[in-house]
Tab-separated table of C-alpha atoms in Angstrom:
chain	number	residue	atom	x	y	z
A	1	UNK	CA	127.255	88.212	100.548
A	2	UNK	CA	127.638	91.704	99.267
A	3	UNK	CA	124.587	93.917	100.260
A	4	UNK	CA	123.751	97.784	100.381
A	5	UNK	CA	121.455	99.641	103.265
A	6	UNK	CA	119.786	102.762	102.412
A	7	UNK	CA	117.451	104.761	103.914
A	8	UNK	CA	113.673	104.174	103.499
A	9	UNK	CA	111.571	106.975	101.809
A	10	UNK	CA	109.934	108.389	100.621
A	11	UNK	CA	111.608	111.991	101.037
A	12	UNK	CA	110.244	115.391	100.442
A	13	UNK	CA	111.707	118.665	100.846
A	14	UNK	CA	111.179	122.358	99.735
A	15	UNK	CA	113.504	123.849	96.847
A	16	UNK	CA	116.630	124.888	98.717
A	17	UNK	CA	116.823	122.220	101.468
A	18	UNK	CA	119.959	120.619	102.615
A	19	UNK	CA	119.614	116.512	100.830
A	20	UNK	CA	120.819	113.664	102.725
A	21	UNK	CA	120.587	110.297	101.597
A	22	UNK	CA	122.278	107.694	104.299
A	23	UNK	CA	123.682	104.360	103.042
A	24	UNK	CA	125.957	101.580	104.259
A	25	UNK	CA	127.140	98.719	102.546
A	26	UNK	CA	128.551	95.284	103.926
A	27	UNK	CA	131.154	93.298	101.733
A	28	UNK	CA	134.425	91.656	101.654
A	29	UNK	CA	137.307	93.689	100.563
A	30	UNK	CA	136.706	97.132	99.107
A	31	UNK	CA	134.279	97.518	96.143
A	32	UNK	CA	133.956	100.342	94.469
A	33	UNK	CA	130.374	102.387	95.364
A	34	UNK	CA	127.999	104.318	93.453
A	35	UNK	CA	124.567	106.415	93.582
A	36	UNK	CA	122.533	106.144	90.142
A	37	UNK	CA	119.493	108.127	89.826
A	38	UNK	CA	116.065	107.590	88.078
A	39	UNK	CA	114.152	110.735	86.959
A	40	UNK	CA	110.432	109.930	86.299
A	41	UNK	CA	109.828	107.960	83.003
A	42	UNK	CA	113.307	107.320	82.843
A	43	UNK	CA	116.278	104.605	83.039
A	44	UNK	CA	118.682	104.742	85.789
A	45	UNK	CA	121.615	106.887	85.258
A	46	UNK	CA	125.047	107.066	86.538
A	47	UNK	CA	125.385	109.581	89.584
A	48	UNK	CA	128.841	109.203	90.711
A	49	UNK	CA	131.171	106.891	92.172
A	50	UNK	CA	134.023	106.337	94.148
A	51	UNK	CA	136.506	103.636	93.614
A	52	UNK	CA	138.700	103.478	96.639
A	53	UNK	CA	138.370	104.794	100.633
A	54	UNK	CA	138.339	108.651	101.135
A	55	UNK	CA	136.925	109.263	97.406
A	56	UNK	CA	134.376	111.554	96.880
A	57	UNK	CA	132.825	111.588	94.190
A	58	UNK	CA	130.932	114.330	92.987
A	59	UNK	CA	128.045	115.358	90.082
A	60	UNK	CA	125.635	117.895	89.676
A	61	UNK	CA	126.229	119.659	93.074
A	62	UNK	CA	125.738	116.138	94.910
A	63	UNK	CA	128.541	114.239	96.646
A	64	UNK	CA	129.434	111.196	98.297
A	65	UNK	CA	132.441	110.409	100.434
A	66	UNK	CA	133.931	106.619	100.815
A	67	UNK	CA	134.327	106.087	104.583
A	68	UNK	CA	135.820	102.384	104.985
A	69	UNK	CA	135.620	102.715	108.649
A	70	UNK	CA	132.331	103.240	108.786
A	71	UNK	CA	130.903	101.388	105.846
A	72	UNK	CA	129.039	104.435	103.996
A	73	UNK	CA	128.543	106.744	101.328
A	74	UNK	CA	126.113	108.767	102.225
A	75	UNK	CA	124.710	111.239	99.446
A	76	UNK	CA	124.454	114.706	99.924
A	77	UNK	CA	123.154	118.332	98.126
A	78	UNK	CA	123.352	121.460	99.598
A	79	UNK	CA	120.522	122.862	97.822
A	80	UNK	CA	118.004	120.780	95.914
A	81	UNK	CA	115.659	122.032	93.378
A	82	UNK	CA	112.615	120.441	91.704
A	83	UNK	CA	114.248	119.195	88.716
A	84	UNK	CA	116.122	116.388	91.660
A	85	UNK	CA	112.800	114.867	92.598
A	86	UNK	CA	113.826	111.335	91.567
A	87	UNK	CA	114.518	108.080	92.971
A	88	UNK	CA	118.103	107.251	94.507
A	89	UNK	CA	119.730	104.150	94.565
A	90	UNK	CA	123.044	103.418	95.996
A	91	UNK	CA	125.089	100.184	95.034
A	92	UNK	CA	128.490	98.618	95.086
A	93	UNK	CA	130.683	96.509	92.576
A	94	UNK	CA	131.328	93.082	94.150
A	95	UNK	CA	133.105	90.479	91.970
A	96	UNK	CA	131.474	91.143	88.772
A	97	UNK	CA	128.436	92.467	89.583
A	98	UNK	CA	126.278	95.553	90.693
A	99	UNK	CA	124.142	95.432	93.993
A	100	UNK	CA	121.668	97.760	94.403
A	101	UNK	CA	120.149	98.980	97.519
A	102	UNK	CA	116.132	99.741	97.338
A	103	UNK	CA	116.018	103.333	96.385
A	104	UNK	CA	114.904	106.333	98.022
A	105	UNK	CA	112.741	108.759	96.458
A	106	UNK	CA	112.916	112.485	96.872
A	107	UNK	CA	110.440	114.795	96.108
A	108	UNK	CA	111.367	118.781	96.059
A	109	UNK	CA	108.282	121.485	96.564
A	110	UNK	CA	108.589	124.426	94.979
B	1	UNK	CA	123.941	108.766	71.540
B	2	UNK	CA	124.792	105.834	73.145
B	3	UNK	CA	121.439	103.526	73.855
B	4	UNK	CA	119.751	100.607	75.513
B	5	UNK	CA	116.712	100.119	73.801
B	6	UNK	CA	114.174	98.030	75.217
B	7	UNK	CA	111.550	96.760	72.845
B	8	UNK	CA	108.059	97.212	74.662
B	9	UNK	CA	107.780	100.094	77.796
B	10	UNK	CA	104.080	98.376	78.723
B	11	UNK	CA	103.180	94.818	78.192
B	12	UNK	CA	99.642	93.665	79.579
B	13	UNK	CA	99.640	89.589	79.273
B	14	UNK	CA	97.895	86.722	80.618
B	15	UNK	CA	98.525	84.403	83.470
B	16	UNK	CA	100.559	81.362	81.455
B	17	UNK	CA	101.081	82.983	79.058
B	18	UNK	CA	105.036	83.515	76.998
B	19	UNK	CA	106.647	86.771	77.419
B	20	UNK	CA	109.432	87.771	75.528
B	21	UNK	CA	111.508	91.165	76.853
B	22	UNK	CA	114.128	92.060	74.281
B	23	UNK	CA	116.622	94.389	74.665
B	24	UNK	CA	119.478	96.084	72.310
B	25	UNK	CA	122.800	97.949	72.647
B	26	UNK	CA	124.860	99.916	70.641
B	27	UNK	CA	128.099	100.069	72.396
B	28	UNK	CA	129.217	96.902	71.749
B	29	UNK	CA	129.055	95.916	75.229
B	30	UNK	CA	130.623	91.970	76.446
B	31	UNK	CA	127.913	92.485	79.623
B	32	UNK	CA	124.531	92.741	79.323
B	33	UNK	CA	121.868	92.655	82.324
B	34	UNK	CA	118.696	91.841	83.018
B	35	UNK	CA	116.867	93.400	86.402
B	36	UNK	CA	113.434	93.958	88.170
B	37	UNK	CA	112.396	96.545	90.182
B	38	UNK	CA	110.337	96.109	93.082
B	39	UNK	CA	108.813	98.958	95.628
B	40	UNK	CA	111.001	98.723	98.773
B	41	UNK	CA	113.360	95.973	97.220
B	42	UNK	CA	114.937	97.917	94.627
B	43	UNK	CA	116.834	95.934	91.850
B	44	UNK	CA	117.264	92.839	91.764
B	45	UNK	CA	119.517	90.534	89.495
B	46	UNK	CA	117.814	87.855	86.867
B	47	UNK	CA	120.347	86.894	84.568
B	48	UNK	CA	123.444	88.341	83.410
B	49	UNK	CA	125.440	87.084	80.194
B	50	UNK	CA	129.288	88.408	79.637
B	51	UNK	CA	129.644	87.013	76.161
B	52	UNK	CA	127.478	85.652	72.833
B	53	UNK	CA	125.747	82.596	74.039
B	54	UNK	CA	126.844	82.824	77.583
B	55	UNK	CA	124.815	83.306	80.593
B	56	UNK	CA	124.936	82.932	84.624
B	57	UNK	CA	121.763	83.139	87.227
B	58	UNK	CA	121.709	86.404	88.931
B	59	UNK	CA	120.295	86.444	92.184
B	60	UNK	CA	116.324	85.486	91.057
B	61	UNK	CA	116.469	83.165	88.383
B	62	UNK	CA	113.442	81.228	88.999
B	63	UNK	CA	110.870	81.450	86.500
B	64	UNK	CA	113.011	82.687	83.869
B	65	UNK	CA	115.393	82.682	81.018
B	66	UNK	CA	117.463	84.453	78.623
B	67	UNK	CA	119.100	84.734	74.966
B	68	UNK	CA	121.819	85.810	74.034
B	69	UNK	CA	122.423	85.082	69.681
B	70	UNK	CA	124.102	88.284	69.366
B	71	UNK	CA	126.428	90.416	70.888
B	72	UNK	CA	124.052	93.752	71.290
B	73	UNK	CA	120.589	91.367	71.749
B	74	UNK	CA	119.894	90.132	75.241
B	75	UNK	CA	116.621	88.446	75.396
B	76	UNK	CA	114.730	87.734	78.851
B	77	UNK	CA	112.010	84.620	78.233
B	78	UNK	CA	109.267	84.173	80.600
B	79	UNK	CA	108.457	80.339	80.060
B	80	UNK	CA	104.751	80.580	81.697
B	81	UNK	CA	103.728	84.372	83.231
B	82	UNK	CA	102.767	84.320	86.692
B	83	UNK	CA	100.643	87.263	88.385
B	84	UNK	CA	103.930	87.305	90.658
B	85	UNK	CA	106.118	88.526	87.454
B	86	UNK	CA	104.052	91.642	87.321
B	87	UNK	CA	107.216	93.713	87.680
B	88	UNK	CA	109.423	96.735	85.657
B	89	UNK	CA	112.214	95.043	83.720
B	90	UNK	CA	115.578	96.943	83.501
B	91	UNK	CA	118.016	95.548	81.178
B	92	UNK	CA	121.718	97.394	81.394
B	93	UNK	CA	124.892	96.543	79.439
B	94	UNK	CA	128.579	97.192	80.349
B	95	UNK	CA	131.865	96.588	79.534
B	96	UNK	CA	133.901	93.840	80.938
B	97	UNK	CA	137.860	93.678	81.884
B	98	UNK	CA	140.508	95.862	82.437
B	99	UNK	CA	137.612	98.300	80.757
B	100	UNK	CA	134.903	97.514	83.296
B	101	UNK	CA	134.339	100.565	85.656
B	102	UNK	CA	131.135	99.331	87.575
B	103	UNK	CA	129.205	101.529	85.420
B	104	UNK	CA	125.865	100.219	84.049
B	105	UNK	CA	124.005	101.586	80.992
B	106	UNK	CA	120.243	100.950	81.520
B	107	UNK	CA	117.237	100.969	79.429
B	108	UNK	CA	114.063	102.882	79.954
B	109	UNK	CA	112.606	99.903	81.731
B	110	UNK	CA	109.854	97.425	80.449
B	111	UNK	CA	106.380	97.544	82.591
B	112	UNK	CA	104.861	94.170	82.519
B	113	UNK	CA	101.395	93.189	83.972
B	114	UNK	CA	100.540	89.961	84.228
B	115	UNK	CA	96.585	88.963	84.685
């Protein structure tokens, strides 16, 4: 079946820092991907998405590339600040239905 | 603002006891969702329904059930609480079809403890 790998956390990095989130998927066909995020106390939240290979999809300075031949969509931020410190969950549309990988959470320093 | 509203953010009950999560949307949404998040497993799928009075098993069904009376009411039912139910409950609506873009609308998430 349908299933997404992400990295295990947690993650914590100083204000600044370069983000990277890894996360592969296994399916049949091509499902559309996605990274929602959870800021503490709150519901999950769209991120972005992509819909078909070579996407990105970007939000809030973070982006994620569609790479068929190698089964990711990695998330990535260039700079993070505090206000990121969340938890990060990548998933993919299969049939009619979301799956969700475990979440990582990120923690930024000041 | 668009909303999933979930009725109780911290529920403390008994072991046996009958738990009752209720959720509401307001964007007249066919899909509606019902999830629990684990440490290290992430989310995981209960039930889903994609129309009034319709449901399907998710991918955890055991120990469980849902409602659906009304199009913006999804109800999840927890027959007999067991200390393994201790959990956070997400429930998430969506539209369906031609209109259905993957993305989920989640609630703030339902804490339940189970003694």
């Amino acid at each position: 079946g349908d299933s997404v790998t992400q990295m295990e956390g947690p993650v914590t990095l100083s204000e600044e820092a370069f983000l990277t989130i890894n996360c592969t998927y296994t399916a049949t066909g091509y499902p559309s991907l996605f990274w929602y995020v959870q800021y503490p106390g709150e519901g999950l939240q769209l991120l972005l998405k992509a819909t078909k290979a070579d996407d990105k999809g970007s939000n809030k300075g973070f982006e994620a590339t569609y790479r068929k031949e190698t089964t990711s969509f990695h998330l990535e931020k260039g700079s993070v600040q505090v206000s990121d410190s969340a938890v990060y969950f990548c998933a993919l549309l299969g049939d009619y239905k979301l799956s969700f990988g475990a979440g990582t959470t990120v923690t930024v320093r000041a | 603002d668009v909303k999933v509203t979930q009725s109780s953010r911290y529920l403390v009950k008994r072991t046996g006891e009958k738990v009752f999560l209720e959720c509401v949307q307001d964007m007249d949404h066919e899909n509606m969702f019902w999830y629990r998040q684990d440490p290290g497993l992430g989310l995981r799928l209960i039930y889903f329904s994609y129309d009034v009075k319709m449901k399907e098993k998710g991918d955890i069904p055991e120990g469980y059930s849902v409602s659906r009376e009304k199009k913006e009411r999804f109800s999840l039912i927890l027959e007999s609480a067991s200390t393994n139910q201790t959990s956070m409950y997400l429930c998430a609506s969506s539209r369906s079809g031609a209109s259905n873009t993957g993305e989920l609308f989640f609630g703030e998430g339902s804490r339940l403890t189970v003694l």
